[in-house]
Coordinates of C-alpha atoms and ligand atoms in Angstrom, one line a residue:
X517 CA -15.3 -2.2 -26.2
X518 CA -18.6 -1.2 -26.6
X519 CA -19.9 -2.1 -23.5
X520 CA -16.8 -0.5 -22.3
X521 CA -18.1 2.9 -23.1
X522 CA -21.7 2.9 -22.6
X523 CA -21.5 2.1 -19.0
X524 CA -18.7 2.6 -17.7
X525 CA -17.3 5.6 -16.5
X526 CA -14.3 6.4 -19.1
X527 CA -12.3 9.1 -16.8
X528 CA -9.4 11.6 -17.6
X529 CA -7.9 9.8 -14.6
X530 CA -7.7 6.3 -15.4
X531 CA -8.7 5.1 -18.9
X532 CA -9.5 1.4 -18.5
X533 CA -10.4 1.0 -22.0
X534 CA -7.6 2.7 -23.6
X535 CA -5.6 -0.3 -21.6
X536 CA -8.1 -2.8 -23.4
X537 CA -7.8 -1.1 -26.6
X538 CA -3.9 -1.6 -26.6
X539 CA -1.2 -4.1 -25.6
X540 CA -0.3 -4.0 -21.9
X541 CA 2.5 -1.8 -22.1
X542 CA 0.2 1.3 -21.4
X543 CA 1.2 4.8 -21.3
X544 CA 2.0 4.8 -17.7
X545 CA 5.0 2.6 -18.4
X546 CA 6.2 4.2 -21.6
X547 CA 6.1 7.9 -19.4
X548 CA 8.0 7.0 -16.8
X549 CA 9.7 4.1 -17.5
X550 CA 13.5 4.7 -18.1
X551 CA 14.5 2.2 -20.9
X552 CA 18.4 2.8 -20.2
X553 CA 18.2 1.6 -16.9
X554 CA 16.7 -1.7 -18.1
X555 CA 19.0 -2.1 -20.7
X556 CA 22.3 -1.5 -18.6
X557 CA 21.0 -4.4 -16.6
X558 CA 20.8 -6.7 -19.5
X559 CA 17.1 -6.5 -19.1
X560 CA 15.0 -6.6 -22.2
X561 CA 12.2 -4.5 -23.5
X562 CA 9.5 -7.0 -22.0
X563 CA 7.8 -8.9 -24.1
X564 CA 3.9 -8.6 -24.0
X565 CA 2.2 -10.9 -21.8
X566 CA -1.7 -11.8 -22.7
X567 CA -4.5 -11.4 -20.4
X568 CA -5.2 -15.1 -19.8
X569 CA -2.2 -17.8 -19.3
X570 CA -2.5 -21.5 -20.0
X571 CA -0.5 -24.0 -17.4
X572 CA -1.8 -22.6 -14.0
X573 CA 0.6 -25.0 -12.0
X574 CA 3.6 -23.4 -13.4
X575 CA 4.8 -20.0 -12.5
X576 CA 5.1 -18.5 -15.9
X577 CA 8.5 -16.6 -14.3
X578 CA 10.6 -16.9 -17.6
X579 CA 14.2 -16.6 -18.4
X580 CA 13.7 -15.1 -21.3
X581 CA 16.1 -12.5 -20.3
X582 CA 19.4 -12.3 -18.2
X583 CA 17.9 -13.0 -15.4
X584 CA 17.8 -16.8 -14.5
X585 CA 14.8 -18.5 -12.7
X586 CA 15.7 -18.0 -9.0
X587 CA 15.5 -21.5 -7.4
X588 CA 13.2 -19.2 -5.0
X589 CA 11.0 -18.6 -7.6
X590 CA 9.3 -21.9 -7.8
X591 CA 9.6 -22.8 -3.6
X592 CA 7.6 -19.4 -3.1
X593 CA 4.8 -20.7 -5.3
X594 CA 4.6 -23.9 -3.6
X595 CA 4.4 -22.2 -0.8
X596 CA 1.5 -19.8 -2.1
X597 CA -0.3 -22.2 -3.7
X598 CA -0.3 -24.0 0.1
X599 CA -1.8 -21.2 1.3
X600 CA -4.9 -21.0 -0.4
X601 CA -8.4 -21.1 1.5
X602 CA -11.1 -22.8 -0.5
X603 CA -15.3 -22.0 -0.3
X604 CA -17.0 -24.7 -1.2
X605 CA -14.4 -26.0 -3.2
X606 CA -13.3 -22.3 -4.9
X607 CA -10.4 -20.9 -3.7
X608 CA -11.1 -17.6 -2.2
X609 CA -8.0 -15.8 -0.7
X610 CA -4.4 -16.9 1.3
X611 CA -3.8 -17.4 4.4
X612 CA -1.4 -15.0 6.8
X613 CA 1.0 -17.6 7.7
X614 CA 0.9 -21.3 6.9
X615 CA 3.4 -22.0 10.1
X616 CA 2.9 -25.5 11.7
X617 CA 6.0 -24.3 14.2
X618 CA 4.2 -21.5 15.8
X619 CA 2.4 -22.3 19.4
X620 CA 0.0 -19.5 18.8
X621 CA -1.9 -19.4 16.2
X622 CA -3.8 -16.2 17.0
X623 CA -5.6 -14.7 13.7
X624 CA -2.5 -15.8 11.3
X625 CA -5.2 -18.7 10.0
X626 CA -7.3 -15.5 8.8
X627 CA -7.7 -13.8 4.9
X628 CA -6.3 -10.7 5.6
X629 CA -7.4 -8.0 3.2
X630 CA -4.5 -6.4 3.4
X631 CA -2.2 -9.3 3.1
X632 CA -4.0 -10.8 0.1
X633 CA -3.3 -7.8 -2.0
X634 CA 0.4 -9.5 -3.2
X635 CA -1.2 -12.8 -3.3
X636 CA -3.6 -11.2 -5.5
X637 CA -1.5 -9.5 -7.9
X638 CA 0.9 -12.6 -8.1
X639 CA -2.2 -14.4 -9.3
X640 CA -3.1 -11.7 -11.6
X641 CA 0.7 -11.9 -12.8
X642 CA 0.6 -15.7 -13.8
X643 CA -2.9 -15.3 -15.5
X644 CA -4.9 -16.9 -12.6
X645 CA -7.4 -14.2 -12.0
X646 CA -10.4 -16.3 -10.7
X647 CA -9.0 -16.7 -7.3
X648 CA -9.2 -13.2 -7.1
X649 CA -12.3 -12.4 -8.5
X650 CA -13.3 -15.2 -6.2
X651 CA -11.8 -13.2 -3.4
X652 CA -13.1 -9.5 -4.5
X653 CA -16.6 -11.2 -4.7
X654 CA -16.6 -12.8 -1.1
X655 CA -15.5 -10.0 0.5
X656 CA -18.4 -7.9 -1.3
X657 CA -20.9 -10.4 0.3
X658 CA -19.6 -10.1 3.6
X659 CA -19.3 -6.0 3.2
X660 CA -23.4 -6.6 3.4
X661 CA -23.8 -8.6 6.4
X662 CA -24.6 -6.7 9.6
X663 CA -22.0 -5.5 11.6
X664 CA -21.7 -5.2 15.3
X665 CA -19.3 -4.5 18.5
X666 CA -20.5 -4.7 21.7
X667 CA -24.2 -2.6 21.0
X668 CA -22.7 -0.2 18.3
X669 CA -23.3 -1.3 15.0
X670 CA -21.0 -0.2 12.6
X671 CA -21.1 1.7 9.1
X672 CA -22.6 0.0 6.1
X673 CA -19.5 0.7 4.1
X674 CA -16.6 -1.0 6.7
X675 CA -14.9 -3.7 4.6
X676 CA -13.6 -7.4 7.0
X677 CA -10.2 -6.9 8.0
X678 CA -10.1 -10.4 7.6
X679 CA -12.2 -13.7 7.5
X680 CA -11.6 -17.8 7.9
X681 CA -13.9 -20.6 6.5
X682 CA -14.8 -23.1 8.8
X683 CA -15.5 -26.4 7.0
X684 CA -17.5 -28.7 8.9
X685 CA -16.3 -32.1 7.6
X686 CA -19.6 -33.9 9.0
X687 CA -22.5 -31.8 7.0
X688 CA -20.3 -30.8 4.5
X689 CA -20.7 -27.1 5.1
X690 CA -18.6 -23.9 4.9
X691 CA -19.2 -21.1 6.9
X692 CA -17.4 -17.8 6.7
X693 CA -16.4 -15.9 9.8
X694 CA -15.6 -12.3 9.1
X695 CA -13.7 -10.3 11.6
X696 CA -14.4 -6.5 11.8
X697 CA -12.5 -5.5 14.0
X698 CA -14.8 -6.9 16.9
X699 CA -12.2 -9.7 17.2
X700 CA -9.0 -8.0 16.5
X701 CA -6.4 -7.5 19.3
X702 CA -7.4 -3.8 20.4
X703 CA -10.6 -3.6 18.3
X704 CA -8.8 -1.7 15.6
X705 CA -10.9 -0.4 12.4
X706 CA -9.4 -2.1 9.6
X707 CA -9.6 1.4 7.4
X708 CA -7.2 0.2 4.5
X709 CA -9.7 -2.8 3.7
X710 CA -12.0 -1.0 1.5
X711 CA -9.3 1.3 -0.1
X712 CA -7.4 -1.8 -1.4
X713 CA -10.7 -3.8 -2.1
X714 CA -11.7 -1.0 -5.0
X715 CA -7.4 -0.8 -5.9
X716 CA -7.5 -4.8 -6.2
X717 CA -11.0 -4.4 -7.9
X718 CA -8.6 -2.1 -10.5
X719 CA -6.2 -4.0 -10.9
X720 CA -8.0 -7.2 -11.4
X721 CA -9.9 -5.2 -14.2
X722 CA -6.7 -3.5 -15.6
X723 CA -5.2 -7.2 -15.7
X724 CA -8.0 -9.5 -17.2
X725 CA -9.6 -6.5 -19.6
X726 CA -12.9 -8.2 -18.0
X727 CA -14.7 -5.0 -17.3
X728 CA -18.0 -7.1 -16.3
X729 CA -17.1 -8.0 -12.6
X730 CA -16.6 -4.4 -11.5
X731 CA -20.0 -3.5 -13.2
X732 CA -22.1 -5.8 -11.2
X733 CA -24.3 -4.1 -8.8
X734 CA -22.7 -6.0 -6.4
X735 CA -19.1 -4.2 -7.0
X736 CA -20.9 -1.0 -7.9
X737 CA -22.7 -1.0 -4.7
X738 CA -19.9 -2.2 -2.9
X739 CA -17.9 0.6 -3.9
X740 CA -20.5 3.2 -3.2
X741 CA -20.6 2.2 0.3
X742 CA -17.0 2.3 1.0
X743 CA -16.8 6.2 -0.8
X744 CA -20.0 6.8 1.6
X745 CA -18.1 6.2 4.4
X746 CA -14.9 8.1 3.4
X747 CA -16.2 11.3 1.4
X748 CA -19.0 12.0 4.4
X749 CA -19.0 15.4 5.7
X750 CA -18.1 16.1 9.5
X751 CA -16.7 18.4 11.9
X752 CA -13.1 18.0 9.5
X753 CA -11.3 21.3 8.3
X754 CA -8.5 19.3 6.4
X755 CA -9.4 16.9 3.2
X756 CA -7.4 14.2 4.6
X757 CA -9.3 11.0 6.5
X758 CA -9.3 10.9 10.2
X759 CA -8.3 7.6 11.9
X760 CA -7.9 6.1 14.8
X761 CA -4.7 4.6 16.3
X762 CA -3.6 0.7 14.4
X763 CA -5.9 1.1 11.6
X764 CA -4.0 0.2 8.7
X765 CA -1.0 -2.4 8.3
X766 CA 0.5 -1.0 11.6
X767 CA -2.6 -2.6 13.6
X768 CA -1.3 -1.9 16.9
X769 CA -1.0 1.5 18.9
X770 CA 2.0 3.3 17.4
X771 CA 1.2 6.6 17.3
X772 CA -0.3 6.4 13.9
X773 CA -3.8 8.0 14.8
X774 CA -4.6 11.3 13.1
X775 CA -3.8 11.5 9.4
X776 CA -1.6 8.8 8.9
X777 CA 0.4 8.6 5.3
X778 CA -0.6 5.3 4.8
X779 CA -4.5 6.1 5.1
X780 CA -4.2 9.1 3.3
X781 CA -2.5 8.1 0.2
X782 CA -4.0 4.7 0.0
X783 CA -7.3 7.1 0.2
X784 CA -6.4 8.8 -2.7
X785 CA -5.3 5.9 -5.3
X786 CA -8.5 4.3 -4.2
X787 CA -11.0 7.0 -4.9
X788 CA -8.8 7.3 -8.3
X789 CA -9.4 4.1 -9.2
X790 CA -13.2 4.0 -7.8
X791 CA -13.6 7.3 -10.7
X792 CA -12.3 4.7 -13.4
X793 CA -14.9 2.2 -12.6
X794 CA -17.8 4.0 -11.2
X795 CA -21.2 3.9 -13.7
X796 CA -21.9 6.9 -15.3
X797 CA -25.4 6.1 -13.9
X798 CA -27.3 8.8 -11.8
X799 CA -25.7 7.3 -8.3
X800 CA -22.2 7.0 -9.7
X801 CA -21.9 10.5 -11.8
X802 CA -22.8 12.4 -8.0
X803 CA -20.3 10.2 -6.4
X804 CA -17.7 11.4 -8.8
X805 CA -18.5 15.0 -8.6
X806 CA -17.4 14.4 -4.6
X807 CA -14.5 12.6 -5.7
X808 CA -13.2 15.4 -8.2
X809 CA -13.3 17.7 -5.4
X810 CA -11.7 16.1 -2.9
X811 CA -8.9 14.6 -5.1
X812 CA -7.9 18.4 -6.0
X813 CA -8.3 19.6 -2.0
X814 CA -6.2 16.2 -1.0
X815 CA -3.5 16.5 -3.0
X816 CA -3.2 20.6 -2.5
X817 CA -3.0 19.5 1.3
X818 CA -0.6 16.3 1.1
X819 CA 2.1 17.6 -1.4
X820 CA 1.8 20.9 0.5
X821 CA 1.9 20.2 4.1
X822 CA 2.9 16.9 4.1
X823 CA 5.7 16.9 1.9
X824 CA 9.6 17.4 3.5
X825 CA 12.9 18.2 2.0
X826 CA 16.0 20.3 3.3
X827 CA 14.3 23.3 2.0
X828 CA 11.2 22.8 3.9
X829 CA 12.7 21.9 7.4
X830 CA 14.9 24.8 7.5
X831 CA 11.4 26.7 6.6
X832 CA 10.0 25.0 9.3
X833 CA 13.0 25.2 11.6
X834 CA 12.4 28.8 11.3
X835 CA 8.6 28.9 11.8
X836 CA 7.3 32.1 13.8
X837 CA 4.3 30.1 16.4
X838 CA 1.0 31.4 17.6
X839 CA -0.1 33.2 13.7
X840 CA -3.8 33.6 13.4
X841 CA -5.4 34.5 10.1
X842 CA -5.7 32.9 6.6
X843 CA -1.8 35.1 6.2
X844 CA -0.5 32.5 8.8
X845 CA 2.6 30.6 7.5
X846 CA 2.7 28.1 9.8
X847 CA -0.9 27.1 9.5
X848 CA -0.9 24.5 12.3
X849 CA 0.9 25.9 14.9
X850 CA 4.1 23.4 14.9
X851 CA 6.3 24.6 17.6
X852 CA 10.1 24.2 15.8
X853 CA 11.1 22.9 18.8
X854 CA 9.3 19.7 18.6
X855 CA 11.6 18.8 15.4
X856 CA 13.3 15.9 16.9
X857 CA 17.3 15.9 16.2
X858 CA 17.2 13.0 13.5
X859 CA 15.4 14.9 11.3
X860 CA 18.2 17.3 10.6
X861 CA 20.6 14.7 11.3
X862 CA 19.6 12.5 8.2
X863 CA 18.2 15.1 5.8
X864 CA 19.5 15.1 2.8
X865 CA 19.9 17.3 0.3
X866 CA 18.9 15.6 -2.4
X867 CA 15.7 13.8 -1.8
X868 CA 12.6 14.5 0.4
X869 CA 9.0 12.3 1.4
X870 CA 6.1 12.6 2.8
X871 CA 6.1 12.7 6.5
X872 CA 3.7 10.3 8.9
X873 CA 1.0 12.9 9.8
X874 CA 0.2 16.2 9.9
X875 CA -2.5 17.7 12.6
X876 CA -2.3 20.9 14.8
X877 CA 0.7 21.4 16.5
X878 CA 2.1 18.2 15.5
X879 CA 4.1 16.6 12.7
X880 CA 4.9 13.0 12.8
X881 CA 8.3 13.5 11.2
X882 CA 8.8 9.4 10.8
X883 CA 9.4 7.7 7.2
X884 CA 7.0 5.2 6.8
X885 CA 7.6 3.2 3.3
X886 CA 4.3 1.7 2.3
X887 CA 2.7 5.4 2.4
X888 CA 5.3 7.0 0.5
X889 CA 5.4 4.2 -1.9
X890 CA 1.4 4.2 -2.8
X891 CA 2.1 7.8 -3.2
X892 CA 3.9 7.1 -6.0
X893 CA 2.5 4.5 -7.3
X894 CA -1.2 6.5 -6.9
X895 CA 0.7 9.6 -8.3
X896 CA -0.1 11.3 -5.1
X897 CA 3.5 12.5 -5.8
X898 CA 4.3 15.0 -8.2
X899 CA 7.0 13.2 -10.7
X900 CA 9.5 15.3 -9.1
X901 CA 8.2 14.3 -5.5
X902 CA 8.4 10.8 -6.7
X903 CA 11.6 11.1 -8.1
X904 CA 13.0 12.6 -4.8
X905 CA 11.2 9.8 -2.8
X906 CA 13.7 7.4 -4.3
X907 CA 16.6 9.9 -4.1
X908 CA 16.2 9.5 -0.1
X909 CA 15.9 5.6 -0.3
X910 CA 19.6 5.8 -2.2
X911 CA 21.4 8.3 0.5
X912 CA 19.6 6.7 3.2
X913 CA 20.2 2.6 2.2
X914 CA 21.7 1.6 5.6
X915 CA 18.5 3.3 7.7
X916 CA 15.7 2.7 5.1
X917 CA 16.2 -0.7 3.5
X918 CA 19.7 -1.9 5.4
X919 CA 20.5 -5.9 5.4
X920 CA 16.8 -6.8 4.5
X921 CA 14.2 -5.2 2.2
X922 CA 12.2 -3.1 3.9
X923 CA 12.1 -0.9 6.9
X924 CA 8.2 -0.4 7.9
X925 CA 9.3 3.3 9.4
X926 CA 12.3 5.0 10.4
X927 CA 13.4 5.9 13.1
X928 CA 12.1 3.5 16.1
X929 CA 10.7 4.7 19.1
X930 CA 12.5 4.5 22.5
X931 CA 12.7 4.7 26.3
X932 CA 9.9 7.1 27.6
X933 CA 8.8 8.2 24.2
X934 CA 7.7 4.3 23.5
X935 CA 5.7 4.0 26.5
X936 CA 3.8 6.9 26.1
X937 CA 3.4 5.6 22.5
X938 CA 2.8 2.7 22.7
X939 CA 1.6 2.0 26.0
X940 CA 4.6 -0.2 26.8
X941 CA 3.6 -2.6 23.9
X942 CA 6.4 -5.3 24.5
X943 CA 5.9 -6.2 20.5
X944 CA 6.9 -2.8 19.2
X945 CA 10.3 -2.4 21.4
X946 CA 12.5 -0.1 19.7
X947 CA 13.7 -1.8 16.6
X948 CA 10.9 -5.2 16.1
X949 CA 7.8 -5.3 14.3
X950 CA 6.0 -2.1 13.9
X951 CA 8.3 -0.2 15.6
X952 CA 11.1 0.0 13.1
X953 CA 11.3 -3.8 11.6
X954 CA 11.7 -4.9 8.6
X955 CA 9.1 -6.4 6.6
X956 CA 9.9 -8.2 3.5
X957 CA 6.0 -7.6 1.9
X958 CA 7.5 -4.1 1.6
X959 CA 9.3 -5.3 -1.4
X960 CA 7.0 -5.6 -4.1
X961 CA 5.8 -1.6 -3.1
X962 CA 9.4 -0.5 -3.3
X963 CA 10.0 -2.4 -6.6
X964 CA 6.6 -0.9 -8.1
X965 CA 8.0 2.5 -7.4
X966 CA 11.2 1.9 -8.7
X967 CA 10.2 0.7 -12.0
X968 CA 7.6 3.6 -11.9
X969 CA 10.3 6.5 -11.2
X970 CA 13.1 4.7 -13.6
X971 CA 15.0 3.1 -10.8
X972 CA 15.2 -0.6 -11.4
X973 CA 18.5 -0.8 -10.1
X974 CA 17.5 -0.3 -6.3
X975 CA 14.7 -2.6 -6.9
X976 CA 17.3 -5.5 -8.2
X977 CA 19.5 -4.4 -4.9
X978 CA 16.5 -4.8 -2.5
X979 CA 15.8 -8.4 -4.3
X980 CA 19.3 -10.0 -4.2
X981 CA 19.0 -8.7 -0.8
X982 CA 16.0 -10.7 0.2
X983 CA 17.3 -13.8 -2.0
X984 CA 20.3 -14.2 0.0
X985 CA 18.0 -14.7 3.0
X986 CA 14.6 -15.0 2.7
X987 CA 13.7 -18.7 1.8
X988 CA 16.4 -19.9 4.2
X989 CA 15.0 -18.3 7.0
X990 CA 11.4 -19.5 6.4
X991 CA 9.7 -16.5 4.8
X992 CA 9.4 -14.5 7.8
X993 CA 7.3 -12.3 8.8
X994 CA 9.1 -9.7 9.6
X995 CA 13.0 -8.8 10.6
X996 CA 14.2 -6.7 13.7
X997 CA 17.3 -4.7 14.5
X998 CA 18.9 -1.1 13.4
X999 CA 19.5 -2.5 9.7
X1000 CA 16.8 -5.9 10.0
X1001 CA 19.4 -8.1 10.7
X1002 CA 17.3 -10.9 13.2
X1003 CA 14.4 -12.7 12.7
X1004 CA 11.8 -10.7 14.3
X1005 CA 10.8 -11.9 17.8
X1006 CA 8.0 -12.8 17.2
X1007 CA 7.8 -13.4 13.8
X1008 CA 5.6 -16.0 12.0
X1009 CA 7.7 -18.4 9.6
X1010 CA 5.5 -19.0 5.8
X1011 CA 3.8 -16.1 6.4
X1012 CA 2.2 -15.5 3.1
X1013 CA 2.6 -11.6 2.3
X1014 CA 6.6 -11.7 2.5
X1015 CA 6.0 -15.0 -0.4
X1016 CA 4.0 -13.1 -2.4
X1017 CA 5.6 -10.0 -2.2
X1018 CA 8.6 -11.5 -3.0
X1019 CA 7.4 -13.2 -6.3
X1020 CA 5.5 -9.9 -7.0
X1021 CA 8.4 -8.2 -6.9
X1022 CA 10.3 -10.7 -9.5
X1023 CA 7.6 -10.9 -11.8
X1024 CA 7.5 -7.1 -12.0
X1025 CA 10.8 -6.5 -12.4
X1026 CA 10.8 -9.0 -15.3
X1027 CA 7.7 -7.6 -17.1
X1028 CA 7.3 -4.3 -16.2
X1029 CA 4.1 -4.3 -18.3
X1030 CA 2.7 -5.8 -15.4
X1031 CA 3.0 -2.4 -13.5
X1032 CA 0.1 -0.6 -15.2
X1033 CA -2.4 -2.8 -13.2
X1034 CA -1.4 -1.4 -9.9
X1035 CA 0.1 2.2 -11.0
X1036 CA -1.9 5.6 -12.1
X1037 CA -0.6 8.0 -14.4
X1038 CA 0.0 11.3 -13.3
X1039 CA -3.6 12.9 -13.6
X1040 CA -3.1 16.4 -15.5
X1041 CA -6.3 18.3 -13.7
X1042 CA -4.3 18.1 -11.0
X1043 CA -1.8 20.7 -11.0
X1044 CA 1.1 20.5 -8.6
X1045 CA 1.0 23.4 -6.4
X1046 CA 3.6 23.2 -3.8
X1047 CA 4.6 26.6 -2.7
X1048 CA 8.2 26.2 -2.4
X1049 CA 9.3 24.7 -5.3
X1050 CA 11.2 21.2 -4.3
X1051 CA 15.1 21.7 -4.4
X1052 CA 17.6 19.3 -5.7
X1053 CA 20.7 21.2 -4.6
X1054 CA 20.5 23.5 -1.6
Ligands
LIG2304 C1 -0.1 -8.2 11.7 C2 0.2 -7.1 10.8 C3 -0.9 -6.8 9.9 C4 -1.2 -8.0 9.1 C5 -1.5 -9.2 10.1 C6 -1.6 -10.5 9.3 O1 -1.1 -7.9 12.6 O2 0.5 -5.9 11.6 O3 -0.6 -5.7 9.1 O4 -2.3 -7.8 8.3 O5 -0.4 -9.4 11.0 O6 -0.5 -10.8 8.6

């Protein structure tokens, strides 16, 4: 603990050692947990788990409870354990899709970043950390190589999107190819890389209680450059990042350029988690004076103008246009007329989210789950935001999660709309992959946030869902169709995230001690400071 304290950086945010000081069910869990819920589903107060597991071949999915081992269980940890990638012998990260069937292989025989976050956390679940450590420690390296497309070179900070070791079997040598974004289809910045590199770096901390790896000056430097690249100052007037088009999990052109939801609150959990970790060392204290600030001006922004309910739209509905001063009301000139029908089709009354973007003139008024879920999870969302967040997934079941866990964003784009969106991009039609498919990786986010808010129930809905189809179709991919009924067109089969998420998912639902490692506390010096205050009944 000592060591704890001297050099680490102990913040009101995240207090890694209070975690190490007592058992794994941490304050986050006893806040927000509700205990009823667990026990009307015959579900135990979970037992304790230690840091370290013996018997690394066998998932340590119990049933200790009422639930019984899914036969799932154990066929999705074969199949996990087939998609490891060794280094020289380590293994260093999971494959995107083990899946002998498909013609194409394209980059699905790549370590995502992305996609090795479930993978990850599984591992951190069943007391395997090395792998990931192995993982947060390669990618570090290959953060410091040189990074170029075409002439430009790119920012010392930019994290892989994703890499593949080549083993040559005749010198005995492994090389590690690292893809930028100079390889991907579109030459698309993988932004999210670095923000889930410093969350995994977290939660592999939060996990293990080994504070040592994130205070190399490998991670410390690592970190430093990602913040460097985020927190730099530029022509912006709003605290949110700016991104280009397919930057995040949605890789492709979907209209997602801007201030995405996804960016923005994987932007926030990160640089919450980067303040827990940071040295209070000269370099580290000044990074966390810029993170301070912008935490307070992100959050003011998101939960102000990103947030929707029924009260807000009719506020919106009724906007006056063309206001100039700081009295505006409708700071960025959104023209009411550009709310598209759905939106007061399927509003609510009870319940609300954050919508896709926010810019001038223009809100993307699209769900999109894995944005709204790291907002809870990140306590980007007020408690009462949160709370409402799941509210919406209840009254809208058939359009946000439907016949397979879960909907990427809702609704799809169509007809004239999707070209101009897309650019004709035959992969996102209306309904399939980005464009409104379902993605079973989305299930281990929604089941975080469920046991975070006090809603296990939905979480134990989306599962049996999954189980009644996931393993017999071949894990894949993703799902198309209004309510993700059909295999997705072109879906991969054994693709690795929807595994993972899947056990992820299990393993969290049975010990929801494990949720502390990839969940912040609501941070107090944050006050909530939505204007309108958020209505239940209108
Ligand atoms: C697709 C997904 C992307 C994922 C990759 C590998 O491109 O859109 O999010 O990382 O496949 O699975």
């Amino acid at each position: 603990m000592e060591a704890v304290n001297s050099s680490s950086s102990i913040s009101e945010l995240d207090d890694i050692s209070r975690l190490l000081d007592r058992p794994r069910l941490n304050i986050e869990r006893k806040r927000s947990f509700d205990e009823r819920s667990f026990s009307e589903m015959g579900i135990f107060e979970p037992v304790n788990s230690p840091g370290g597991r013996s018997g690394l071949e066998t998932p340590v999915s119990s049933d200790r409870n009422s639930f019984e081992p899914h036969p799932m269980v154990a066929e999705a940890w074969d199949a996990l354990r087939r998609s490891l990638v060794y280094f020289r012998g380590q293994p260093v990260g999971t494959i995107a899709a083990y899946d002998h069937a498909s013609e194409e292989v394209l980059n699905y025989d790549q370590v995502f970043v992305r996609d090795f976050v479930p993978s990850a956390l599984a591992f951190l679940m069943n007391g395997e950390p090395d792998i990931v450590k192995n993982f947060l420690l390669k990618t570090i390296q290959i953060q410091g190589r040189e990074k170029k497309i075409d002439r430009f070179k790119l920012g010392e900070g930019a994290m892989p999107a994703s890499f593949k070791i080549l083993h040559d079997p005749i010198k005995k040598t492994d090389t590690v190819i690292a893809d930028f974004g100079e390889s991907a289809i579109g030459r698309v910045a993988p932004v999210d890389s670095g923000f889930w590199w410093i969350i995994l770096l977290r939660a592999y901390t939060k996990s293990t209680g080994d504070t040592s790896l994130a205070e190399t000056h490998e991670c410390q430097k690592g970190m430093r450059l990602i913040l460097s690249l985020c927190l730099s100052e530029g022509f912006d007037t709003f605290p949110t990042l700016l991104c280009a088009d397919g930057c995040s999990m949605v890789d492709r052109r979907m209209g997602v350029y801007g201030y995405p939801i996804e960016i923005q609150a994987l932007f926030f959990m990160a640089l919450r988690s980067a303040m827990s970790m940071l040295k209070h060392d000269t370099e580290g204290k000044e990074f966390m004076e810029r993170i301070v600030k912008r935490l307070h001006a992100l959050s003011f922004h998101m939960r102000s103008y990103f947030w929707l309910d029924f009260q807000q739209l009719n506020d919106i509905y009724r906007y006056k246009t063309e206001e100039y001063s700081h009295t505006a009301v409708n700071k960025f000139n959104v023209i009411p007329d550009s709310i598209p029908e759905w939106v007061f089709d399927s509003m609510p009354l009870r319940g609300g989210y954050f919508i896709g973007n926010v810019s001038p003139a223009r809100m993307d008024f699209r769900w999109f789950a894995l944005g709204n879920c790291v907002a809870i999870l990140g306590s980007l969302a007020t408690p009462e935001q949160s709370a409402a967040i799941m509210d919406l997934i209840e009254e809208r079941w058939e359009e946000l999660v439907g016949e397979m866990p879960v909907k990427i964003c809702h609704p799809a784009i169509e007809s004239h709309e999707w070209r101009i969106v897309t650019g004709c991009d035959p992969k996102n039609t209306r309904w399939s992959y980005h464009n409104g498919g379902s993605w079973p990786v989305l299930l281990w986010l929604l089941t975080a946030a469920c046991i975070k808010t006090g809603r296990p129930q939905i979480a134990k809905r989306a599962i049996d869902l999954t189980e009644a189809r996931l393993l017999k179709d071949g894990w894949p991919e993703y799902y198309d169709g209004k309510s993700g009924r059909f295999i997705g067109k072109q879906a991969r089969k054994f693709q690795t995230w929807s595994i993972a998420g899947y056990l992820v998912a299990k393993m969290l639902l049975e010990d929801p001690s494990h949720l502390g490692m990839i969940s912040l506390e609501e941070d107090k010096q944050i006050k909530p400071v939505i204007k309108r205050s958020y209505s239940w009944t209108c």
